[in-house]
Amino acid sequence: MTLTPQEEAQLGGREIRRVVFTAEEVDARVRELGREITECYRPEDRLLVVGLLKGSFVFLADLVRRIALPVHVDFLVASSYGKGKVSTGDVRLLYDPESSLSGRAVVLVEDIVDSGTTLRKLLPRLQARDPASLEVCTLLHKRTDGDEHSPRWVGFDAPNEFLVGYGLDHAEDFRHLPYIASL
Ligand code: IMP
Ligand code: MG
């Protein structure tokens, strides 16, 4: 794996195992997702894209710029992983979107769906706010167990490795990498 000086500097001496999806592959897939989402809604649906922070911030920023419809953006802050690599199953909601969801087409944007615990906890809370529709768009999907809340849009099937970059972190490191790598 050869990294440019800029990429070396971003890593600051920390090791990644391999690049799993390059910046070019991610960009191409995000464009497709933007097109697919555009085809599913009309302007009168008042599309609201809700990003789950912090992991989705890069993906969401790129995705909304590929949606050819009027869109509003809000965020949700939940916390489940702490500093580890394994989900604790305890999903705390630290910030709820202030936007009214009622009667609107809502798309929840996730960086990665692993066990599905986060979605299982959050979707009912959003559903309770009476959106006209509620769908999930995730950049990555590990598909580890039953997908009772399977996302409508998936960027990539993820290998069962711990991934970082393009918003995904390990203990807050690596979010700014323009590609997706495994540790
Ligand atoms: P779930 O609740 O098990 O589906 O896990 C979802 C959340 O765990 C995501 O929003 C991520 O923040 C985090 N997560 C799961 N797998 C990874 C990974 O490989 N890298 C970084 N974060 C991950
Ligand atoms: Mg995270």
Short mmCIF file of N, CA and C and ligand atoms in Angstrom, two decimals:
data_model
loop_
_atom_site.label_atom_id
_atom_site.label_comp_id
_atom_site.label_asym_id
_atom_site.label_seq_id
_atom_site.Cartn_x
_atom_site.Cartn_y
_atom_site.Cartn_z
N MET A 1 0.85 -1.20 0.00
CA MET A 1 0.00 0.00 0.00
C MET A 1 0.89 1.25 0.00
N THR A 2 0.76 2.06 -1.03
CA THR A 2 1.54 3.30 -1.05
C THR A 2 0.63 4.49 -0.76
N LEU A 3 1.06 5.26 0.21
CA LEU A 3 0.28 6.44 0.59
C LEU A 3 1.04 7.68 0.14
N THR A 4 0.28 8.72 -0.21
CA THR A 4 0.89 10.00 -0.56
C THR A 4 1.41 10.66 0.72
N PRO A 5 2.30 11.65 0.60
CA PRO A 5 2.78 12.36 1.79
C PRO A 5 1.62 12.94 2.62
N GLN A 6 0.60 13.46 1.95
CA GLN A 6 -0.58 14.00 2.65
C GLN A 6 -1.27 12.90 3.45
N GLU A 7 -1.41 11.72 2.84
CA GLU A 7 -2.07 10.60 3.52
C GLU A 7 -1.24 10.10 4.70
N GLU A 8 0.07 10.05 4.51
CA GLU A 8 0.98 9.69 5.62
C GLU A 8 0.82 10.67 6.78
N ALA A 9 0.75 11.97 6.43
CA ALA A 9 0.64 13.00 7.47
C ALA A 9 -0.67 12.87 8.23
N GLN A 10 -1.74 12.51 7.52
CA GLN A 10 -3.04 12.34 8.19
C GLN A 10 -2.98 11.22 9.22
N LEU A 11 -2.25 10.16 8.91
CA LEU A 11 -2.16 9.02 9.82
C LEU A 11 -1.25 9.32 11.01
N GLY A 12 -0.29 10.22 10.82
CA GLY A 12 0.59 10.61 11.92
C GLY A 12 1.29 9.42 12.56
N GLY A 13 1.69 8.46 11.76
CA GLY A 13 2.45 7.33 12.28
C GLY A 13 1.59 6.15 12.73
N ARG A 14 0.25 6.36 12.82
CA ARG A 14 -0.60 5.24 13.21
C ARG A 14 -0.79 4.31 12.02
N GLU A 15 -1.01 3.04 12.30
CA GLU A 15 -1.05 2.03 11.24
C GLU A 15 -2.49 1.76 10.81
N ILE A 16 -2.71 1.63 9.52
CA ILE A 16 -3.96 1.03 9.05
C ILE A 16 -3.58 -0.26 8.34
N ARG A 17 -4.50 -1.23 8.30
CA ARG A 17 -4.15 -2.51 7.69
C ARG A 17 -4.23 -2.43 6.17
N ARG A 18 -5.38 -1.92 5.68
CA ARG A 18 -5.52 -1.80 4.23
C ARG A 18 -6.62 -0.79 3.91
N VAL A 19 -6.58 -0.26 2.71
CA VAL A 19 -7.66 0.60 2.24
C VAL A 19 -8.75 -0.33 1.71
N VAL A 20 -9.95 -0.20 2.24
CA VAL A 20 -11.04 -1.09 1.84
C VAL A 20 -11.85 -0.47 0.70
N PHE A 21 -12.16 0.82 0.80
CA PHE A 21 -12.83 1.53 -0.29
C PHE A 21 -12.09 2.85 -0.51
N THR A 22 -11.63 3.07 -1.74
CA THR A 22 -10.88 4.30 -2.03
C THR A 22 -11.83 5.49 -2.08
N ALA A 23 -11.25 6.69 -2.02
CA ALA A 23 -12.05 7.92 -2.10
C ALA A 23 -12.85 7.95 -3.41
N GLU A 24 -12.27 7.45 -4.48
CA GLU A 24 -12.96 7.44 -5.78
C GLU A 24 -14.15 6.48 -5.76
N GLU A 25 -13.96 5.31 -5.16
CA GLU A 25 -15.06 4.33 -5.06
C GLU A 25 -16.19 4.89 -4.21
N VAL A 26 -15.83 5.55 -3.12
CA VAL A 26 -16.85 6.13 -2.24
C VAL A 26 -17.61 7.22 -2.99
N ASP A 27 -16.89 8.08 -3.68
CA ASP A 27 -17.53 9.17 -4.41
C ASP A 27 -18.51 8.64 -5.45
N ALA A 28 -18.11 7.62 -6.20
CA ALA A 28 -18.97 7.06 -7.24
C ALA A 28 -20.24 6.47 -6.62
N ARG A 29 -20.09 5.78 -5.50
CA ARG A 29 -21.25 5.15 -4.86
C ARG A 29 -22.18 6.20 -4.24
N VAL A 30 -21.61 7.25 -3.68
CA VAL A 30 -22.45 8.30 -3.08
C VAL A 30 -23.27 9.00 -4.16
N ARG A 31 -22.67 9.22 -5.33
CA ARG A 31 -23.43 9.79 -6.45
C ARG A 31 -24.62 8.91 -6.81
N GLU A 32 -24.39 7.58 -6.87
CA GLU A 32 -25.49 6.66 -7.20
C GLU A 32 -26.58 6.71 -6.14
N LEU A 33 -26.17 6.72 -4.87
CA LEU A 33 -27.17 6.78 -3.79
C LEU A 33 -27.99 8.06 -3.90
N GLY A 34 -27.33 9.16 -4.20
CA GLY A 34 -28.03 10.44 -4.36
C GLY A 34 -29.07 10.35 -5.48
N ARG A 35 -28.69 9.70 -6.57
CA ARG A 35 -29.63 9.52 -7.68
C ARG A 35 -30.80 8.65 -7.27
N GLU A 36 -30.51 7.53 -6.57
CA GLU A 36 -31.57 6.62 -6.16
C GLU A 36 -32.55 7.30 -5.21
N ILE A 37 -32.03 8.06 -4.27
CA ILE A 37 -32.90 8.76 -3.32
C ILE A 37 -33.73 9.81 -4.06
N THR A 38 -33.11 10.53 -4.97
CA THR A 38 -33.82 11.55 -5.76
C THR A 38 -35.03 10.94 -6.46
N GLU A 39 -34.85 9.72 -7.01
CA GLU A 39 -35.94 9.08 -7.76
C GLU A 39 -37.11 8.68 -6.88
N CYS A 40 -36.89 8.54 -5.59
CA CYS A 40 -37.93 8.03 -4.69
C CYS A 40 -38.84 9.09 -4.10
N TYR A 41 -38.48 10.35 -4.25
CA TYR A 41 -39.26 11.40 -3.59
C TYR A 41 -39.64 12.49 -4.58
N ARG A 42 -40.65 13.28 -4.17
CA ARG A 42 -41.06 14.45 -4.95
C ARG A 42 -40.83 15.68 -4.05
N PRO A 43 -40.76 16.86 -4.65
CA PRO A 43 -40.52 18.06 -3.84
C PRO A 43 -41.55 18.22 -2.72
N GLU A 44 -42.79 17.85 -2.99
CA GLU A 44 -43.85 18.05 -1.97
C GLU A 44 -43.72 17.08 -0.78
N ASP A 45 -42.82 16.10 -0.86
CA ASP A 45 -42.59 15.20 0.28
C ASP A 45 -41.81 15.90 1.40
N ARG A 46 -41.27 17.07 1.13
CA ARG A 46 -40.50 17.85 2.12
C ARG A 46 -39.46 16.96 2.82
N LEU A 47 -38.57 16.45 1.98
CA LEU A 47 -37.54 15.51 2.45
C LEU A 47 -36.68 16.11 3.56
N LEU A 48 -36.55 15.35 4.65
CA LEU A 48 -35.69 15.74 5.77
C LEU A 48 -34.64 14.63 5.96
N VAL A 49 -33.39 14.99 5.79
CA VAL A 49 -32.31 14.03 5.96
C VAL A 49 -31.73 14.23 7.35
N VAL A 50 -31.77 13.16 8.17
CA VAL A 50 -31.31 13.25 9.55
C VAL A 50 -30.04 12.42 9.70
N GLY A 51 -28.95 13.08 10.00
CA GLY A 51 -27.67 12.39 10.13
C GLY A 51 -27.43 11.99 11.58
N LEU A 52 -26.96 10.77 11.75
CA LEU A 52 -26.61 10.31 13.09
C LEU A 52 -25.15 10.67 13.34
N LEU A 53 -24.95 11.58 14.29
CA LEU A 53 -23.59 12.05 14.58
C LEU A 53 -22.87 11.09 15.53
N LYS A 54 -21.53 11.08 15.54
CA LYS A 54 -20.77 11.92 14.64
C LYS A 54 -20.47 11.22 13.32
N GLY A 55 -20.55 9.90 13.32
CA GLY A 55 -20.02 9.09 12.22
C GLY A 55 -20.51 9.44 10.83
N SER A 56 -21.74 10.00 10.71
CA SER A 56 -22.30 10.20 9.38
C SER A 56 -21.94 11.56 8.78
N PHE A 57 -21.16 12.38 9.48
CA PHE A 57 -21.07 13.79 9.03
C PHE A 57 -20.43 13.95 7.64
N VAL A 58 -19.46 13.13 7.32
CA VAL A 58 -18.81 13.28 6.00
C VAL A 58 -19.73 12.73 4.92
N PHE A 59 -20.26 11.55 5.16
CA PHE A 59 -21.18 10.90 4.20
C PHE A 59 -22.38 11.79 3.94
N LEU A 60 -23.00 12.30 5.01
CA LEU A 60 -24.19 13.13 4.84
C LEU A 60 -23.88 14.39 4.02
N ALA A 61 -22.73 14.99 4.30
CA ALA A 61 -22.37 16.22 3.58
C ALA A 61 -22.24 15.94 2.08
N ASP A 62 -21.64 14.82 1.73
CA ASP A 62 -21.51 14.48 0.31
C ASP A 62 -22.85 14.05 -0.28
N LEU A 63 -23.60 13.26 0.49
CA LEU A 63 -24.86 12.71 -0.03
C LEU A 63 -25.88 13.80 -0.35
N VAL A 64 -26.10 14.75 0.56
CA VAL A 64 -27.15 15.75 0.31
C VAL A 64 -26.81 16.60 -0.93
N ARG A 65 -25.52 16.72 -1.23
CA ARG A 65 -25.15 17.49 -2.42
C ARG A 65 -25.40 16.72 -3.71
N ARG A 66 -25.76 15.45 -3.60
CA ARG A 66 -26.11 14.63 -4.77
C ARG A 66 -27.60 14.38 -4.88
N ILE A 67 -28.40 14.99 -4.01
CA ILE A 67 -29.85 14.82 -4.07
C ILE A 67 -30.45 16.02 -4.81
N ALA A 68 -31.12 15.71 -5.92
CA ALA A 68 -31.65 16.78 -6.77
C ALA A 68 -33.09 17.10 -6.41
N LEU A 69 -33.29 17.51 -5.16
CA LEU A 69 -34.61 17.88 -4.64
C LEU A 69 -34.38 18.90 -3.53
N PRO A 70 -35.41 19.66 -3.15
CA PRO A 70 -35.26 20.49 -1.95
C PRO A 70 -35.09 19.56 -0.75
N VAL A 71 -34.13 19.84 0.11
CA VAL A 71 -33.85 18.97 1.26
C VAL A 71 -33.57 19.83 2.49
N HIS A 72 -34.06 19.39 3.64
CA HIS A 72 -33.63 19.97 4.90
C HIS A 72 -32.74 18.96 5.61
N VAL A 73 -31.84 19.46 6.45
CA VAL A 73 -30.89 18.59 7.15
C VAL A 73 -30.99 18.82 8.65
N ASP A 74 -31.03 17.74 9.40
CA ASP A 74 -30.91 17.85 10.85
C ASP A 74 -30.04 16.69 11.33
N PHE A 75 -29.78 16.68 12.63
CA PHE A 75 -28.89 15.67 13.18
C PHE A 75 -29.48 15.06 14.44
N LEU A 76 -28.93 13.91 14.76
CA LEU A 76 -29.29 13.17 15.94
C LEU A 76 -27.97 12.77 16.57
N VAL A 77 -27.86 12.90 17.87
CA VAL A 77 -26.63 12.47 18.51
C VAL A 77 -26.94 11.31 19.44
N ALA A 78 -26.35 10.18 19.14
CA ALA A 78 -26.50 9.01 19.98
C ALA A 78 -25.11 8.50 20.29
N SER A 79 -25.02 7.73 21.33
CA SER A 79 -23.71 7.23 21.70
C SER A 79 -23.86 5.77 22.09
N SER A 80 -23.06 4.90 21.48
CA SER A 80 -23.16 3.50 21.87
C SER A 80 -21.80 2.85 22.11
N TYR A 81 -20.78 3.26 21.36
CA TYR A 81 -19.54 2.49 21.37
C TYR A 81 -18.52 2.92 22.42
N GLY A 82 -18.58 4.15 22.89
CA GLY A 82 -17.52 4.62 23.75
C GLY A 82 -16.20 4.51 23.02
N LYS A 83 -15.20 4.03 23.70
CA LYS A 83 -13.88 3.98 23.08
C LYS A 83 -13.54 2.59 22.54
N GLY A 84 -14.42 1.62 22.73
CA GLY A 84 -14.08 0.26 22.32
C GLY A 84 -14.40 -0.02 20.87
N LYS A 85 -14.15 -1.24 20.46
CA LYS A 85 -14.48 -1.65 19.10
C LYS A 85 -15.72 -2.52 19.08
N VAL A 86 -16.30 -2.80 20.25
CA VAL A 86 -17.46 -3.68 20.33
C VAL A 86 -18.62 -2.91 20.95
N SER A 87 -19.80 -3.03 20.33
CA SER A 87 -20.97 -2.30 20.81
C SER A 87 -21.35 -2.73 22.22
N THR A 88 -21.68 -1.74 23.05
CA THR A 88 -22.11 -2.05 24.41
C THR A 88 -23.61 -2.35 24.45
N GLY A 89 -24.32 -2.05 23.37
CA GLY A 89 -25.76 -2.28 23.34
C GLY A 89 -26.54 -1.18 24.05
N ASP A 90 -25.82 -0.27 24.68
CA ASP A 90 -26.46 0.81 25.41
C ASP A 90 -26.43 2.06 24.53
N VAL A 91 -27.57 2.40 23.94
CA VAL A 91 -27.62 3.54 23.04
C VAL A 91 -28.24 4.73 23.76
N ARG A 92 -27.45 5.75 23.99
CA ARG A 92 -27.96 6.94 24.65
C ARG A 92 -28.24 8.01 23.60
N LEU A 93 -29.38 8.69 23.72
CA LEU A 93 -29.72 9.76 22.80
C LEU A 93 -29.34 11.07 23.46
N LEU A 94 -28.36 11.77 22.89
CA LEU A 94 -27.87 12.99 23.51
C LEU A 94 -28.48 14.24 22.89
N TYR A 95 -28.97 14.12 21.66
CA TYR A 95 -29.65 15.25 21.01
C TYR A 95 -30.67 14.71 20.03
N ASP A 96 -31.87 15.20 20.12
CA ASP A 96 -32.98 14.83 19.26
C ASP A 96 -33.13 15.91 18.19
N PRO A 97 -33.52 15.55 16.96
CA PRO A 97 -33.70 16.63 15.97
C PRO A 97 -34.78 17.61 16.41
N GLU A 98 -34.53 18.88 16.20
CA GLU A 98 -35.51 19.90 16.58
C GLU A 98 -36.57 20.07 15.50
N SER A 99 -36.22 19.70 14.27
CA SER A 99 -37.17 19.85 13.16
C SER A 99 -38.42 19.03 13.45
N SER A 100 -39.54 19.53 12.94
CA SER A 100 -40.75 18.74 13.00
C SER A 100 -40.65 17.62 11.98
N LEU A 101 -40.92 16.38 12.40
CA LEU A 101 -40.88 15.24 11.48
C LEU A 101 -42.26 14.96 10.91
N SER A 102 -43.27 15.50 11.56
CA SER A 102 -44.65 15.18 11.24
C SER A 102 -44.99 15.44 9.76
N GLY A 103 -45.47 14.39 9.10
CA GLY A 103 -45.91 14.50 7.72
C GLY A 103 -44.80 14.58 6.69
N ARG A 104 -43.56 14.47 7.14
CA ARG A 104 -42.46 14.62 6.20
C ARG A 104 -41.83 13.29 5.84
N ALA A 105 -41.15 13.26 4.70
CA ALA A 105 -40.37 12.08 4.31
C ALA A 105 -39.02 12.21 4.99
N VAL A 106 -38.73 11.27 5.88
CA VAL A 106 -37.49 11.34 6.66
C VAL A 106 -36.54 10.22 6.24
N VAL A 107 -35.29 10.58 6.00
CA VAL A 107 -34.26 9.58 5.73
C VAL A 107 -33.19 9.72 6.82
N LEU A 108 -33.01 8.65 7.59
CA LEU A 108 -31.98 8.62 8.63
C LEU A 108 -30.69 8.13 7.99
N VAL A 109 -29.62 8.89 8.16
CA VAL A 109 -28.35 8.55 7.53
C VAL A 109 -27.37 8.05 8.60
N GLU A 110 -26.86 6.84 8.38
CA GLU A 110 -25.93 6.18 9.31
C GLU A 110 -24.59 5.97 8.61
N ASP A 111 -23.53 5.93 9.39
CA ASP A 111 -22.24 5.58 8.79
C ASP A 111 -22.15 4.07 8.56
N ILE A 112 -22.48 3.30 9.60
CA ILE A 112 -22.35 1.85 9.47
C ILE A 112 -23.37 1.16 10.37
N VAL A 113 -24.03 0.15 9.83
CA VAL A 113 -24.93 -0.67 10.62
C VAL A 113 -24.22 -1.98 10.89
N ASP A 114 -24.07 -2.28 12.18
CA ASP A 114 -23.34 -3.48 12.57
C ASP A 114 -24.34 -4.47 13.16
N SER A 115 -24.56 -4.42 14.46
CA SER A 115 -25.53 -5.34 15.08
C SER A 115 -26.97 -4.90 14.83
N GLY A 116 -27.15 -3.64 14.46
CA GLY A 116 -28.50 -3.11 14.28
C GLY A 116 -29.10 -2.54 15.56
N THR A 117 -28.36 -2.62 16.65
CA THR A 117 -28.87 -2.13 17.94
C THR A 117 -29.23 -0.66 17.88
N THR A 118 -28.35 0.13 17.27
CA THR A 118 -28.59 1.57 17.21
C THR A 118 -29.92 1.86 16.50
N LEU A 119 -30.14 1.22 15.36
CA LEU A 119 -31.38 1.44 14.62
C LEU A 119 -32.59 0.96 15.40
N ARG A 120 -32.44 -0.20 16.04
CA ARG A 120 -33.56 -0.74 16.83
C ARG A 120 -33.99 0.22 17.91
N LYS A 121 -33.04 0.93 18.50
CA LYS A 121 -33.38 1.88 19.56
C LYS A 121 -33.89 3.21 19.00
N LEU A 122 -33.32 3.66 17.90
CA LEU A 122 -33.63 5.00 17.42
C LEU A 122 -34.87 5.09 16.52
N LEU A 123 -35.08 4.07 15.68
CA LEU A 123 -36.18 4.16 14.73
C LEU A 123 -37.55 4.33 15.40
N PRO A 124 -37.84 3.57 16.46
CA PRO A 124 -39.14 3.78 17.10
C PRO A 124 -39.31 5.20 17.64
N ARG A 125 -38.22 5.79 18.11
CA ARG A 125 -38.31 7.16 18.65
C ARG A 125 -38.61 8.15 17.55
N LEU A 126 -38.05 7.94 16.37
CA LEU A 126 -38.35 8.83 15.25
C LEU A 126 -39.76 8.55 14.71
N GLN A 127 -40.11 7.27 14.64
CA GLN A 127 -41.43 6.88 14.15
C GLN A 127 -42.53 7.52 15.01
N ALA A 128 -42.27 7.63 16.30
CA ALA A 128 -43.25 8.20 17.23
C ALA A 128 -43.55 9.66 16.92
N ARG A 129 -42.67 10.30 16.13
CA ARG A 129 -42.89 11.71 15.80
C ARG A 129 -43.64 11.88 14.49
N ASP A 130 -44.26 10.79 14.03
CA ASP A 130 -45.26 10.84 12.98
C ASP A 130 -44.78 11.31 11.60
N PRO A 131 -43.62 10.81 11.13
CA PRO A 131 -43.21 11.16 9.77
C PRO A 131 -44.13 10.48 8.76
N ALA A 132 -44.25 11.04 7.56
CA ALA A 132 -45.05 10.40 6.51
C ALA A 132 -44.36 9.10 6.08
N SER A 133 -43.02 9.11 6.09
CA SER A 133 -42.26 7.89 5.81
C SER A 133 -40.93 8.01 6.52
N LEU A 134 -40.33 6.86 6.80
CA LEU A 134 -39.05 6.84 7.51
C LEU A 134 -38.20 5.73 6.91
N GLU A 135 -37.07 6.11 6.31
CA GLU A 135 -36.18 5.14 5.68
C GLU A 135 -34.78 5.36 6.21
N VAL A 136 -33.93 4.34 6.02
CA VAL A 136 -32.55 4.43 6.46
C VAL A 136 -31.61 4.32 5.27
N CYS A 137 -30.63 5.19 5.24
CA CYS A 137 -29.56 5.10 4.24
C CYS A 137 -28.25 4.96 5.00
N THR A 138 -27.58 3.84 4.83
CA THR A 138 -26.30 3.65 5.52
C THR A 138 -25.17 3.50 4.51
N LEU A 139 -24.05 4.09 4.83
CA LEU A 139 -22.89 3.97 3.94
C LEU A 139 -22.40 2.53 3.91
N LEU A 140 -22.34 1.91 5.08
CA LEU A 140 -21.79 0.56 5.20
C LEU A 140 -22.73 -0.34 5.99
N HIS A 141 -22.73 -1.61 5.64
CA HIS A 141 -23.59 -2.57 6.34
C HIS A 141 -22.78 -3.83 6.59
N LYS A 142 -22.69 -4.21 7.87
CA LYS A 142 -21.93 -5.44 8.17
C LYS A 142 -22.80 -6.70 8.11
N ARG A 143 -24.11 -6.53 8.15
CA ARG A 143 -25.05 -7.66 8.06
C ARG A 143 -24.67 -8.81 8.97
N THR A 144 -24.56 -8.52 10.25
CA THR A 144 -24.15 -9.56 11.19
C THR A 144 -25.32 -10.43 11.67
N ASP A 145 -26.46 -9.83 11.97
CA ASP A 145 -27.59 -10.70 12.31
C ASP A 145 -28.86 -10.31 11.57
N GLY A 146 -29.96 -10.87 12.02
CA GLY A 146 -31.25 -10.67 11.35
C GLY A 146 -31.49 -9.21 11.04
N ASP A 147 -32.03 -8.91 9.85
CA ASP A 147 -32.22 -7.49 9.57
C ASP A 147 -33.68 -7.13 9.59
N GLU A 148 -34.17 -7.02 10.81
CA GLU A 148 -35.57 -6.63 10.99
C GLU A 148 -35.75 -5.17 10.59
N HIS A 149 -34.69 -4.36 10.72
CA HIS A 149 -34.75 -2.96 10.28
C HIS A 149 -33.76 -2.78 9.13
N SER A 150 -33.87 -3.61 8.10
CA SER A 150 -32.81 -3.51 7.09
C SER A 150 -32.92 -2.18 6.35
N PRO A 151 -31.80 -1.52 6.18
CA PRO A 151 -31.79 -0.19 5.56
C PRO A 151 -32.27 -0.24 4.11
N ARG A 152 -33.00 0.78 3.70
CA ARG A 152 -33.49 0.86 2.32
C ARG A 152 -32.31 1.04 1.36
N TRP A 153 -31.34 1.88 1.75
CA TRP A 153 -30.18 2.12 0.89
C TRP A 153 -28.89 1.76 1.62
N VAL A 154 -28.06 0.99 0.95
CA VAL A 154 -26.77 0.59 1.52
C VAL A 154 -25.68 0.95 0.51
N GLY A 155 -24.68 1.69 0.99
CA GLY A 155 -23.57 2.06 0.10
C GLY A 155 -22.73 0.85 -0.27
N PHE A 156 -22.22 0.19 0.74
CA PHE A 156 -21.36 -0.99 0.53
C PHE A 156 -21.62 -2.03 1.60
N ASP A 157 -21.55 -3.29 1.21
CA ASP A 157 -21.47 -4.37 2.21
C ASP A 157 -20.08 -4.31 2.79
N ALA A 158 -20.00 -4.26 4.12
CA ALA A 158 -18.70 -4.10 4.76
C ALA A 158 -18.14 -5.46 5.16
N PRO A 159 -16.83 -5.62 5.04
CA PRO A 159 -16.20 -6.83 5.56
C PRO A 159 -16.29 -6.80 7.08
N ASN A 160 -16.17 -7.95 7.71
CA ASN A 160 -16.29 -7.99 9.16
C ASN A 160 -14.95 -7.61 9.82
N GLU A 161 -14.57 -6.36 9.57
CA GLU A 161 -13.33 -5.81 10.14
C GLU A 161 -13.70 -4.46 10.73
N PHE A 162 -12.87 -3.94 11.60
CA PHE A 162 -13.16 -2.63 12.16
C PHE A 162 -12.71 -1.55 11.18
N LEU A 163 -13.66 -0.74 10.73
CA LEU A 163 -13.38 0.23 9.67
C LEU A 163 -13.29 1.65 10.21
N VAL A 164 -12.44 2.42 9.58
CA VAL A 164 -12.28 3.84 9.95
C VAL A 164 -12.18 4.68 8.69
N GLY A 165 -12.36 5.99 8.87
CA GLY A 165 -12.24 6.93 7.76
C GLY A 165 -13.58 7.35 7.22
N TYR A 166 -13.60 8.46 6.46
CA TYR A 166 -14.83 8.98 5.86
C TYR A 166 -15.92 9.13 6.94
N GLY A 167 -15.52 9.61 8.12
CA GLY A 167 -16.46 9.83 9.22
C GLY A 167 -16.34 8.80 10.33
N LEU A 168 -15.93 7.57 9.98
CA LEU A 168 -15.84 6.52 11.01
C LEU A 168 -14.56 6.66 11.82
N ASP A 169 -14.70 6.43 13.12
CA ASP A 169 -13.55 6.64 14.00
C ASP A 169 -13.18 5.39 14.78
N HIS A 170 -11.99 5.43 15.33
CA HIS A 170 -11.65 4.57 16.46
C HIS A 170 -11.14 5.49 17.54
N ALA A 171 -11.88 5.59 18.65
CA ALA A 171 -11.55 6.51 19.74
C ALA A 171 -11.26 7.91 19.20
N GLU A 172 -12.14 8.35 18.28
CA GLU A 172 -12.10 9.70 17.68
C GLU A 172 -10.99 9.92 16.65
N ASP A 173 -10.12 8.95 16.46
CA ASP A 173 -9.11 9.09 15.41
C ASP A 173 -9.68 8.66 14.05
N PHE A 174 -9.07 9.15 13.01
CA PHE A 174 -9.27 8.69 11.62
C PHE A 174 -10.53 9.19 10.91
N ARG A 175 -11.38 10.00 11.57
CA ARG A 175 -12.62 10.42 10.91
C ARG A 175 -12.36 11.18 9.62
N HIS A 176 -11.24 11.87 9.55
CA HIS A 176 -10.99 12.78 8.41
C HIS A 176 -10.35 12.09 7.21
N LEU A 177 -10.08 10.80 7.28
CA LEU A 177 -9.49 10.14 6.11
C LEU A 177 -10.51 10.17 4.96
N PRO A 178 -10.07 10.49 3.74
CA PRO A 178 -11.01 10.55 2.63
C PRO A 178 -11.38 9.18 2.05
N TYR A 179 -10.78 8.13 2.59
CA TYR A 179 -11.07 6.76 2.14
C TYR A 179 -11.49 5.95 3.37
N ILE A 180 -11.91 4.71 3.13
CA ILE A 180 -12.31 3.83 4.23
C ILE A 180 -11.25 2.73 4.36
N ALA A 181 -10.73 2.57 5.58
CA ALA A 181 -9.66 1.61 5.81
C ALA A 181 -10.03 0.69 6.94
N SER A 182 -9.32 -0.44 7.04
CA SER A 182 -9.52 -1.31 8.20
C SER A 182 -8.31 -1.20 9.11
N LEU A 183 -8.56 -1.40 10.40
CA LEU A 183 -7.46 -1.27 11.38
C LEU A 183 -6.81 -2.61 11.61
P1 IMP B 1 -24.74 -1.20 15.82
O1 IMP B 1 -25.58 -0.52 16.84
O2 IMP B 1 -24.08 -2.45 16.35
O3 IMP B 1 -25.47 -1.45 14.52
O4 IMP B 1 -23.50 -0.26 15.54
C1 IMP B 1 -23.65 0.91 14.86
C2 IMP B 1 -22.69 1.99 15.32
O5 IMP B 1 -21.47 1.42 15.82
C3 IMP B 1 -22.30 2.86 14.15
O6 IMP B 1 -23.09 4.01 14.13
C4 IMP B 1 -20.85 3.16 14.41
O7 IMP B 1 -20.73 4.40 15.09
C5 IMP B 1 -20.33 2.05 15.28
N1 IMP B 1 -19.56 1.05 14.50
C6 IMP B 1 -19.91 -0.20 14.17
N2 IMP B 1 -18.96 -0.84 13.46
C7 IMP B 1 -17.97 0.07 13.31
C8 IMP B 1 -16.69 0.04 12.62
O8 IMP B 1 -16.26 -0.95 11.98
N3 IMP B 1 -15.96 1.18 12.68
C9 IMP B 1 -16.37 2.30 13.36
N4 IMP B 1 -17.54 2.37 13.99
C10 IMP B 1 -18.34 1.27 13.97
MG MG B 2 -18.90 5.72 16.13
#
